[in-house]
């Protein structure tokens, strides 16, 4: 149940050989092409671009290997840092390429772009970064300092959290295990888990607040040096979307918070509770929620994928058979889940922390959706596989919807209403909660100077109350729960991408279920296979949607309303839960 890293390197010795090899190749590349792009023919430029991609892919390969070893064992922090430093040193020799391309005349740039085939969008995107690029010397300084700035604080956060233990009735649990207790059907268990989580977090809040302050300060310096208009600008550029479209997403989501209030009020009624507390949000609507062990989850996911697309099922089966997946929680392993794209000459790697909960079934589907997307896009090359977060989340959430549809009709009424509740809560977590996170980040980064832990707590509660209203009682414990969210540390302003992807998926899935298009599966496969070689706008236009239109967001919100109405239509079974 552990992943096999041999698709990257057989062992650490093979890794070291490759690092030394790519260092020499990078130096040769620099000697051949630095300060010469302007005199290259189109043929020579394509050769240089191909070599640049090969070097970049090798960088990605050895950094993936080092990161994955660290992700499953935090004691490998020194090993990971060694190769972060190697990357910083070696990539200095290729740093000139993108900067020099942006200094060419418009005529020369266009000449190269015209012959660049699948790399046209990559080169066009480079031009968009030009206003925010610094001189070669300045970029080199930032590259050299990277490992001792934000990434260093990020590593400290990961290592620290991987060592934390949460006391639960005398048992020492890891983060994933204590969080899973808040999905328990017993309210006392949920309350104890919330207290255990909060008690431990409170002991470490000073450190976490300091780490976040350092991330905030480092990010502010980056924004000032590059001239970004706001702390979010860099993320929108990476996601290939506009500030206007993100603002429209936030506005339309916040305007529909009433759906959150309506749902949680109904859940309190079904549970027979006068008040729903923060630790009750994920309470199952059945005291006998079925367990989904790893093998059962695997079978369900493969079956759901097969019904939609045999190609999807084939790739997922490869993931299981060829050990792309690290399955269970263990000492020193990073919490949460992810799918790392690795490199086109290898395959993606999926990290899970499976604890046999229903949510683990959907997490498996989610991460395998990512892996399928990443695997299909390998044919557009390493430079073309860098998929914007806004579209990368599409494949994962779509996979969850396939699993939801595949199991719901085989359940009795009691189980079905519980499943609908779980799916609605997943959507709320992916859409509304991530917007809640985004507005919290906006407030944090808009604040001057260092924040006290009490300041973080106050901002977190203010934004959270907007989402939950009076439908959920937020306890004193809840005010510190921002401190275990890794995205605030690892990837500022990452979270809205989940919301973007969620609404996009709901619109796409609604189109698929409507049967209005007979070539949906073919279009969907082409969408995934394109990776990051085309803009999100162009990719979504294939389905007849315009992501720049404010009306687009309303399509997704409408689908949520439909799901909520279906849930309310099952209320004849509500007496079962009281």
Coordinates of C-alpha atoms in Angstrom, one line a residue:
X1 CA 0.0 0.0 0.0
X2 CA 3.0 2.3 -0.4
X3 CA 4.0 3.9 -3.7
X4 CA 6.9 2.7 -5.8
X5 CA 9.2 5.6 -6.8
X6 CA 11.2 3.5 -9.3
X7 CA 9.4 5.1 -12.2
X8 CA 11.4 8.2 -11.2
X9 CA 14.6 6.7 -9.8
X10 CA 15.6 3.2 -8.8
X11 CA 17.4 4.5 -5.7
X12 CA 19.1 7.6 -4.3
X13 CA 22.3 6.8 -6.1
X14 CA 20.5 6.9 -9.5
X15 CA 19.0 10.3 -8.5
X16 CA 22.5 11.7 -7.7
X17 CA 23.8 10.5 -11.0
X18 CA 21.0 12.3 -12.8
X19 CA 21.5 15.5 -10.9
X20 CA 25.2 15.6 -11.9
X21 CA 24.3 14.9 -15.5
X22 CA 21.7 17.6 -15.7
X23 CA 24.1 20.1 -14.1
X24 CA 26.6 19.6 -16.9
X25 CA 23.8 19.7 -19.6
X26 CA 22.5 23.0 -18.1
X27 CA 25.9 24.6 -18.2
X28 CA 26.3 23.5 -21.9
X29 CA 22.8 24.9 -22.6
X30 CA 23.8 28.3 -21.1
X31 CA 27.0 28.4 -23.1
X32 CA 25.2 27.7 -26.4
X33 CA 22.2 30.0 -26.1
X34 CA 22.7 32.7 -23.5
X35 CA 22.6 36.2 -25.2
X36 CA 22.0 34.4 -28.6
X37 CA 18.2 33.9 -28.9
X38 CA 17.9 37.0 -31.0
X39 CA 20.1 35.6 -33.7
X40 CA 18.7 32.1 -33.8
X41 CA 16.8 30.7 -36.8
X42 CA 13.4 29.2 -36.1
X43 CA 14.9 25.7 -36.4
X44 CA 17.6 26.5 -33.9
X45 CA 15.1 28.1 -31.6
X46 CA 12.9 25.0 -31.6
X47 CA 16.0 22.9 -30.8
X48 CA 16.8 25.3 -27.9
X49 CA 13.2 25.1 -26.7
X50 CA 13.2 21.3 -26.8
X51 CA 16.4 21.2 -24.8
X52 CA 15.0 23.8 -22.3
X53 CA 12.0 21.5 -21.8
X54 CA 14.2 18.4 -21.3
X55 CA 16.2 20.2 -18.7
X56 CA 13.1 21.5 -16.9
X57 CA 11.6 18.0 -16.9
X58 CA 14.7 16.6 -15.3
X59 CA 14.5 19.4 -12.6
X60 CA 10.9 18.4 -12.1
X61 CA 11.8 14.7 -11.9
X62 CA 14.4 14.9 -9.2
X63 CA 12.4 17.4 -7.2
X64 CA 9.4 15.2 -7.4
X65 CA 11.4 12.2 -6.0
X66 CA 12.8 14.2 -3.1
X67 CA 9.4 15.7 -2.3
X68 CA 7.6 12.4 -2.3
X69 CA 10.1 10.9 0.1
X70 CA 9.6 13.8 2.4
X71 CA 5.8 13.7 2.1
X72 CA 5.7 10.1 3.5
X73 CA 8.4 10.6 6.1
X74 CA 9.1 14.1 7.5
X75 CA 12.5 12.9 8.8
X76 CA 13.6 13.2 5.2
X77 CA 13.5 17.0 5.5
X78 CA 17.3 17.3 5.1
X79 CA 17.2 15.1 2.0
X80 CA 14.5 17.3 0.5
X81 CA 16.4 20.5 1.3
X82 CA 19.6 19.1 -0.3
X83 CA 17.8 18.8 -3.7
X84 CA 16.0 22.1 -3.3
X85 CA 19.4 23.7 -3.1
X86 CA 20.6 21.6 -6.1
X87 CA 17.6 22.8 -8.1
X88 CA 18.3 26.4 -7.1
X89 CA 22.0 26.2 -8.1
X90 CA 21.5 24.3 -11.4
X91 CA 18.5 26.2 -12.7
X92 CA 20.5 29.4 -12.5
X93 CA 22.0 28.2 -15.8
X94 CA 18.6 28.1 -17.5
X95 CA 17.1 31.2 -15.9
X96 CA 18.1 33.4 -18.8
X97 CA 15.9 31.6 -21.4
X98 CA 12.5 32.9 -20.5
X99 CA 13.8 36.4 -19.6
X100 CA 15.7 36.6 -22.8
X101 CA 12.7 35.5 -24.9
X102 CA 10.7 38.4 -23.4
X103 CA 13.4 40.8 -24.4
X104 CA 13.2 39.9 -28.1
X105 CA 11.5 42.2 -30.6
X106 CA 7.8 41.6 -31.1
X107 CA 8.5 40.5 -34.6
X108 CA 11.0 37.9 -33.5
X109 CA 8.8 36.6 -30.7
X110 CA 5.9 36.2 -33.1
X111 CA 8.2 34.4 -35.6
X112 CA 9.1 31.8 -32.9
X113 CA 5.5 31.5 -31.6
X114 CA 4.2 30.7 -35.1
X115 CA 6.3 27.6 -35.4
X116 CA 6.1 26.5 -31.8
X117 CA 3.3 23.9 -32.3
X118 CA 2.0 22.7 -28.8
X119 CA 4.2 25.3 -27.2
X120 CA 2.4 28.3 -28.6
X121 CA 0.4 28.9 -25.5
X122 CA 3.4 28.5 -23.3
X123 CA 5.3 31.2 -25.1
X124 CA 2.3 33.5 -25.3
X125 CA 1.9 33.1 -21.5
X126 CA 5.5 34.1 -21.0
X127 CA 4.8 37.4 -22.7
X128 CA 2.1 38.1 -20.1
X129 CA 4.6 37.8 -17.3
X130 CA 7.0 40.3 -18.9
X131 CA 5.7 43.4 -16.9
X132 CA 6.5 41.5 -13.7
X133 CA 9.9 40.1 -14.5
X134 CA 13.1 41.5 -13.0
X135 CA 16.6 41.7 -14.4
X136 CA 18.6 38.5 -14.7
X137 CA 20.7 39.4 -11.7
X138 CA 17.6 40.2 -9.6
X139 CA 15.9 37.0 -10.6
X140 CA 19.1 35.0 -9.7
X141 CA 19.1 36.6 -6.2
X142 CA 15.4 35.6 -5.7
X143 CA 16.1 32.1 -6.9
X144 CA 19.1 31.7 -4.5
X145 CA 17.1 33.1 -1.6
X146 CA 14.0 31.0 -2.2
X147 CA 15.0 28.0 0.0
X148 CA 15.5 30.3 3.0
X149 CA 12.3 32.3 2.6
X150 CA 8.7 31.2 2.2
X151 CA 9.6 27.6 1.3
X152 CA 11.6 27.3 4.5
X153 CA 8.7 28.3 6.6
X154 CA 6.5 26.0 4.6
X155 CA 8.8 23.1 5.3
X156 CA 8.8 24.0 9.1
X157 CA 5.0 24.0 9.1
X158 CA 4.9 20.5 7.5
X159 CA 7.5 19.0 9.7
X160 CA 6.0 20.4 12.8
X161 CA 2.4 19.2 12.0
X162 CA 3.6 15.8 11.0
X163 CA 5.0 15.4 14.6
X164 CA 1.9 16.7 16.4
X165 CA -0.1 14.2 18.5
X166 CA -3.7 14.8 19.6
X167 CA -4.8 13.1 22.9
X168 CA -8.1 11.3 22.5
X169 CA -9.1 9.3 25.5
X170 CA -5.5 8.5 26.3
X171 CA -4.8 7.5 22.7
X172 CA -2.3 9.6 20.7
X173 CA -3.7 10.3 17.3
X174 CA -2.3 12.1 14.2
X175 CA -4.1 15.0 12.6
X176 CA -6.0 13.0 10.0
X177 CA -7.2 10.5 12.7
X178 CA -8.5 13.2 15.0
X179 CA -10.2 15.1 12.2
X180 CA -11.9 11.8 11.1
X181 CA -13.5 11.6 14.6
X182 CA -15.5 14.7 13.8
X183 CA -17.4 12.6 11.2
X184 CA -18.5 10.2 13.9
X185 CA -22.2 9.5 14.6
X186 CA -21.7 10.0 18.3
X187 CA -21.9 13.6 19.3
X188 CA -19.7 13.2 22.4
X189 CA -17.0 11.7 20.2
X190 CA -17.2 14.6 17.8
X191 CA -17.1 17.1 20.7
X192 CA -14.1 15.3 22.3
X193 CA -12.3 15.3 18.9
X194 CA -12.9 19.1 18.5
X195 CA -11.6 19.7 22.0
X196 CA -8.5 17.5 21.3
X197 CA -7.8 19.3 18.1
X198 CA -8.2 22.7 19.7
X199 CA -6.2 21.9 22.8
X200 CA -3.2 20.8 20.8
X201 CA -3.5 23.6 18.2
X202 CA -3.7 26.2 21.0
X203 CA -0.3 25.1 22.4
X204 CA 1.3 25.7 19.0
X205 CA -0.6 28.8 17.9
X206 CA 2.3 31.2 18.6
X207 CA 4.6 29.3 16.3
X208 CA 1.9 28.9 13.6
X209 CA 1.0 32.6 13.8
X210 CA 4.6 33.5 13.4
X211 CA 5.0 31.2 10.4
X212 CA 2.0 32.8 8.8
X213 CA 3.3 36.3 9.5
X214 CA 6.6 35.3 7.7
X215 CA 4.7 34.0 4.7
X216 CA 2.7 37.2 4.6
X217 CA 5.8 39.4 4.8
X218 CA 7.7 37.4 2.3
X219 CA 4.8 37.5 -0.1
X220 CA 4.4 41.3 0.3
X221 CA 8.1 41.7 -0.6
X222 CA 7.6 39.6 -3.7
X223 CA 4.6 41.6 -4.8
X224 CA 6.4 44.9 -4.2
X225 CA 9.5 43.8 -6.2
X226 CA 7.5 42.5 -9.1
X227 CA 4.9 45.3 -9.1
X228 CA 1.8 43.2 -8.7
X229 CA -1.3 45.2 -8.3
X230 CA -2.6 43.1 -5.4
X231 CA -1.5 40.1 -3.3
X232 CA -3.7 38.0 -5.5
X233 CA -2.4 39.0 -8.9
X234 CA 0.3 36.4 -9.2
X235 CA -2.2 33.6 -8.6
X236 CA -4.7 34.9 -11.2
X237 CA -1.9 35.1 -13.7
X238 CA -0.9 31.5 -12.9
X239 CA -4.5 30.5 -13.2
X240 CA -4.9 32.4 -16.5
X241 CA -8.0 34.3 -15.3
X242 CA -8.8 37.8 -14.5
X243 CA -9.4 39.6 -11.2
X244 CA -12.8 40.5 -12.5
X245 CA -13.8 36.9 -13.0
X246 CA -12.6 36.0 -9.5
X247 CA -14.5 38.9 -7.9
X248 CA -17.6 37.7 -9.7
X249 CA -17.1 34.2 -8.4
X250 CA -16.7 35.5 -4.8
X251 CA -19.7 37.8 -5.1
X252 CA -22.0 35.2 -6.6
X253 CA -21.0 32.6 -4.0
X254 CA -21.4 35.0 -1.0
X255 CA -24.8 36.0 -2.4
X256 CA -25.9 32.4 -2.2
X257 CA -24.8 31.8 1.4
X258 CA -28.5 31.4 2.2
X259 CA -28.3 27.9 0.7
X260 CA -25.7 27.0 3.4
X261 CA -28.0 28.4 6.1
X262 CA -31.0 26.5 4.7
X263 CA -29.2 23.2 4.6
X264 CA -27.7 23.4 8.1
X265 CA -31.0 24.4 9.6
X266 CA -32.5 21.3 8.0
X267 CA -29.7 19.1 9.2
X268 CA -30.2 20.3 12.8
X269 CA -33.8 19.3 12.4
X270 CA -33.0 15.9 11.1
X271 CA -30.5 15.2 13.9
X272 CA -33.0 16.4 16.4
X273 CA -30.7 19.1 17.7
X274 CA -31.9 22.5 19.0
X275 CA -28.6 24.0 17.9
X276 CA -25.9 22.7 15.4
X277 CA -22.4 23.4 16.7
X278 CA -19.2 23.6 14.6
X279 CA -18.3 20.0 15.5
X280 CA -21.7 18.8 14.3
X281 CA -21.3 20.0 10.7
X282 CA -20.0 16.6 9.5
X283 CA -22.2 14.4 11.7
X284 CA -23.5 11.6 9.6
X285 CA -27.3 11.4 9.3
X286 CA -27.2 7.7 10.2
X287 CA -25.8 6.1 13.2
X288 CA -24.7 3.1 11.1
X289 CA -22.8 4.8 8.3
X290 CA -21.1 2.1 6.2
X291 CA -17.4 1.8 6.2
X292 CA -15.6 2.0 2.9
X293 CA -12.3 0.1 3.3
X294 CA -9.6 0.5 0.7
X295 CA -10.6 -2.5 -1.5
X296 CA -14.3 -1.6 -1.4
X297 CA -13.5 2.0 -2.4
X298 CA -11.3 0.9 -5.1
X299 CA -14.0 -1.4 -6.7
X300 CA -16.6 1.4 -6.5
X301 CA -14.3 4.0 -8.1
X302 CA -13.2 1.7 -10.9
X303 CA -16.8 0.7 -11.7
X304 CA -18.0 4.4 -11.7
X305 CA -15.2 5.4 -14.0
X306 CA -15.8 2.4 -16.3
X307 CA -19.5 3.4 -16.8
X308 CA -18.4 6.9 -17.9
X309 CA -15.2 6.1 -19.9
X310 CA -13.3 2.8 -20.1
X311 CA -10.2 4.9 -20.7
X312 CA -10.6 6.5 -17.3
X313 CA -11.0 3.1 -15.6
X314 CA -7.9 1.8 -17.4
X315 CA -5.7 4.6 -16.2
X316 CA -7.1 4.2 -12.6
X317 CA -6.4 0.5 -12.7
X318 CA -2.8 1.2 -13.8
X319 CA -2.5 3.5 -10.7
X320 CA -3.5 0.7 -8.4
X321 CA -1.5 -2.1 -10.2
X322 CA 1.7 -0.1 -10.7
X323 CA 1.8 1.4 -7.1
X324 CA 1.2 5.0 -7.9
X325 CA -0.6 5.4 -4.6
X326 CA 0.5 5.6 -0.9
X327 CA -2.7 4.7 1.0
X328 CA -2.7 4.8 4.8
X329 CA -1.8 7.2 7.5
X330 CA 1.5 6.5 9.2
X331 CA 4.1 8.1 11.5
X332 CA 5.7 11.1 10.0
X333 CA 3.5 11.1 6.9
X334 CA 2.0 14.3 5.6
X335 CA -1.8 14.7 6.3
X336 CA -4.4 15.3 3.6
X337 CA -4.3 14.0 0.1
X338 CA -2.8 15.0 -3.3
X339 CA -1.9 13.8 -6.8
X340 CA 1.5 15.0 -7.9
X341 CA 1.9 15.2 -11.7
X342 CA 5.6 14.2 -11.6
X343 CA 6.9 14.1 -15.2
X344 CA 5.5 12.8 -18.6
X345 CA 8.2 10.1 -18.7
X346 CA 7.0 8.7 -15.4
X347 CA 3.4 8.9 -14.0
X348 CA 1.5 10.8 -11.4
X349 CA 1.8 9.9 -7.7
X350 CA -1.3 9.9 -5.4
X351 CA -1.1 10.4 -1.6
X352 CA -4.1 9.3 0.5
X353 CA -4.7 8.9 4.2
X354 CA -7.5 6.3 4.0
X355 CA -9.4 5.7 7.3
X356 CA -12.4 3.8 5.9
X357 CA -14.8 6.7 6.0
X358 CA -17.2 7.5 3.2
X359 CA -15.3 10.8 2.6
X360 CA -12.2 8.6 2.0
X361 CA -14.0 7.0 -0.9
X362 CA -14.6 10.4 -2.5
X363 CA -11.1 11.5 -1.7
X364 CA -9.8 8.5 -3.7
X365 CA -12.0 9.4 -6.6
X366 CA -10.9 13.1 -6.4
X367 CA -7.2 12.4 -6.4
X368 CA -7.5 9.7 -9.1
X369 CA -9.4 12.3 -11.2
X370 CA -6.4 14.5 -10.9
X371 CA -4.1 11.6 -11.8
X372 CA -6.0 10.7 -14.9
X373 CA -5.9 14.4 -16.0
X374 CA -2.2 14.5 -15.4
X375 CA -1.6 11.2 -17.2
X376 CA -3.7 12.1 -20.2
X377 CA -1.9 15.5 -20.7
X378 CA 1.6 13.9 -20.9
X379 CA 1.5 14.1 -24.7
X380 CA 1.6 17.9 -24.7
X381 CA 5.1 17.8 -23.1
X382 CA 6.4 18.9 -19.8
X383 CA 5.9 22.6 -20.5
X384 CA 2.4 22.0 -21.6
X385 CA 1.3 20.0 -18.6
X386 CA 1.3 22.9 -16.2
X387 CA -2.4 23.1 -15.9
X388 CA -4.0 26.1 -14.2
X389 CA -5.6 25.3 -10.8
X390 CA -8.9 26.5 -12.0
X391 CA -9.2 23.8 -14.6
X392 CA -7.1 21.1 -12.8
X393 CA -9.7 20.9 -10.1
X394 CA -12.3 20.1 -12.8
X395 CA -11.2 16.5 -13.3
X396 CA -11.1 15.7 -9.6
X397 CA -14.5 17.0 -8.7
X398 CA -16.1 15.5 -11.8
X399 CA -14.7 12.1 -10.7
X400 CA -16.4 12.6 -7.3
X401 CA -19.7 13.3 -9.1
X402 CA -19.4 10.0 -11.1
X403 CA -19.0 8.1 -7.8
X404 CA -21.9 9.9 -6.2
X405 CA -24.2 9.0 -9.1
X406 CA -22.9 5.4 -9.2
X407 CA -23.8 4.5 -5.6
X408 CA -26.8 6.6 -4.7
X409 CA -29.4 4.4 -6.4
X410 CA -28.2 1.2 -4.7
X411 CA -28.9 2.7 -1.2
X412 CA -32.0 2.5 0.9
X413 CA -33.8 5.7 1.8
X414 CA -31.9 6.2 5.0
X415 CA -28.6 5.7 3.4
X416 CA -29.5 7.8 0.4
X417 CA -30.5 10.9 2.4
X418 CA -27.2 10.5 4.4
X419 CA -25.3 10.3 1.1
X420 CA -27.0 13.4 -0.3
X421 CA -26.2 15.3 2.9
X422 CA -22.6 14.2 2.6
X423 CA -22.4 15.3 -1.1
X424 CA -23.9 18.7 -0.3
X425 CA -21.5 19.1 2.5
X426 CA -18.6 18.2 0.2
X427 CA -19.8 20.9 -2.3
X428 CA -20.1 23.4 0.5
X429 CA -16.5 22.5 1.6
X430 CA -15.2 22.9 -2.0
X431 CA -17.2 26.0 -2.9
X432 CA -18.4 28.0 0.1
X433 CA -15.7 27.1 2.6
X434 CA -12.9 27.8 0.1
X435 CA -14.4 31.3 -0.7
X436 CA -14.5 31.7 3.1
X437 CA -10.8 30.9 3.1
X438 CA -10.1 33.3 0.3
X439 CA -11.8 36.2 2.0
X440 CA -10.0 35.4 5.2
X441 CA -6.7 35.5 3.2
X442 CA -7.7 38.8 1.7
X443 CA -8.2 40.2 5.1
X444 CA -4.9 38.8 6.4
X445 CA -2.8 40.1 3.5
X446 CA -4.6 43.5 3.6
X447 CA -3.5 44.0 7.3
X448 CA -0.4 46.0 8.0
X449 CA 2.5 44.6 9.9
X450 CA 2.6 41.4 11.9
X451 CA -0.7 40.0 13.3
X452 CA -1.1 38.6 16.8
X453 CA -2.7 35.2 17.0
X454 CA -5.8 36.9 18.4
X455 CA -6.0 39.0 15.2
X456 CA -5.9 35.9 13.0
X457 CA -8.6 34.4 15.2
X458 CA -10.8 37.5 14.9
X459 CA -10.5 37.7 11.1
X460 CA -11.3 34.0 10.8
X461 CA -14.4 34.3 12.9
X462 CA -15.6 37.3 11.1
X463 CA -15.4 35.6 7.7
X464 CA -16.8 32.3 9.0
X465 CA -19.9 33.9 10.4
X466 CA -20.7 35.3 7.0
X467 CA -20.9 31.7 5.7
X468 CA -22.7 30.0 8.5
X469 CA -24.9 32.9 9.7
X470 CA -27.1 31.7 12.6
X471 CA -27.4 28.1 11.3
X472 CA -24.2 26.9 13.0
X473 CA -23.0 27.9 16.5
X474 CA -19.2 28.7 16.2
X475 CA -17.6 27.9 19.5
X476 CA -14.5 29.5 21.1
X477 CA -12.6 26.5 19.8
X478 CA -13.4 27.3 16.2
X479 CA -11.6 30.6 16.2
X480 CA -8.2 28.8 16.0
X481 CA -9.1 26.3 13.3
X482 CA -7.5 28.5 10.6
X483 CA -4.2 27.3 12.0
X484 CA -4.2 23.8 10.6
X485 CA -5.1 24.8 7.0
X486 CA -1.9 24.2 5.0
X487 CA -2.8 26.1 1.8
X488 CA -2.5 29.4 3.7
X489 CA 1.2 28.6 4.2
X490 CA 2.0 26.6 1.1
X491 CA 0.0 28.4 -1.6
X492 CA -1.4 31.9 -0.8
X493 CA -4.8 32.5 -2.6
X494 CA -4.9 28.9 -3.9
X495 CA -8.3 28.1 -2.3
X496 CA -10.6 30.0 -4.6
X497 CA -9.4 27.6 -7.4
X498 CA -11.4 24.8 -5.7
X499 CA -14.5 27.0 -5.8
X500 CA -13.9 27.9 -9.5
X501 CA -13.5 24.2 -10.3
X502 CA -16.5 23.2 -8.3
X503 CA -18.9 25.5 -10.1
X504 CA -17.4 24.6 -13.5
X505 CA -17.9 20.9 -12.7
X506 CA -21.5 21.4 -11.7
X507 CA -22.1 23.2 -15.0
X508 CA -20.3 20.5 -17.0
X509 CA -22.0 17.6 -15.1
X510 CA -25.4 19.1 -15.6
X511 CA -24.7 19.3 -19.3
X512 CA -23.5 15.6 -19.3
X513 CA -26.6 14.4 -17.4
X514 CA -28.9 16.4 -19.6
X515 CA -27.9 14.3 -22.6
X516 CA -28.0 17.4 -24.8
X517 CA -24.6 16.6 -26.3
X518 CA -23.8 13.2 -27.8
X519 CA -20.0 13.8 -27.9
X520 CA -19.6 14.9 -24.3
X521 CA -17.2 12.1 -23.3
X522 CA -15.0 12.7 -26.3
X523 CA -14.9 16.5 -25.6
X524 CA -14.2 15.8 -22.0
X525 CA -11.3 13.5 -22.8
X526 CA -9.9 16.1 -25.2
X527 CA -10.2 18.8 -22.5
X528 CA -8.2 16.7 -20.1
X529 CA -5.6 15.7 -22.7
X530 CA -4.9 19.3 -23.5
X531 CA -3.5 19.9 -20.0
X532 CA -2.1 23.5 -19.9
X533 CA -1.4 23.8 -23.6
X534 CA -4.5 26.0 -24.1
X535 CA -6.2 28.7 -22.0
X536 CA -9.1 27.8 -19.7
X537 CA -11.4 30.0 -21.7
X538 CA -10.6 28.1 -24.9
X539 CA -10.9 24.7 -23.2
X540 CA -14.3 25.5 -21.7
X541 CA -15.6 27.0 -25.0
X542 CA -15.6 23.4 -26.3
X543 CA -18.6 22.8 -24.1
X544 CA -20.4 26.0 -25.1
X545 CA -19.6 28.0 -21.9
X546 CA -18.1 31.4 -21.5
X547 CA -16.1 31.6 -18.2
X548 CA -15.9 35.4 -18.6
X549 CA -19.7 35.7 -18.3
X550 CA -21.1 36.5 -14.9
X551 CA -24.1 34.3 -15.9
X552 CA -21.8 31.3 -16.0
X553 CA -21.5 31.2 -12.2
X554 CA -25.2 31.1 -11.9
X555 CA -25.4 27.8 -13.8
X556 CA -23.3 26.1 -11.1
X557 CA -25.3 27.7 -8.2
X558 CA -28.5 26.5 -9.9
X559 CA -27.2 22.9 -9.9
X560 CA -26.6 23.2 -6.1
X561 CA -30.2 24.3 -5.7
X562 CA -31.3 21.3 -7.6
X563 CA -29.3 19.0 -5.4
X564 CA -30.6 20.6 -2.3
X565 CA -34.2 20.3 -3.5
X566 CA -33.6 16.6 -4.3
X567 CA -32.3 16.2 -0.7
X568 CA -35.4 17.9 0.7
X569 CA -37.6 15.7 -1.5
X570 CA -36.3 12.7 0.5
X571 CA -37.6 14.1 3.8
X572 CA -40.2 11.3 4.2
X573 CA -37.3 9.3 5.8
X574 CA -36.4 12.2 8.2
X575 CA -38.1 10.5 11.1
X576 CA -35.4 7.8 11.0
X577 CA -32.8 10.3 12.3
X578 CA -34.7 11.9 15.1

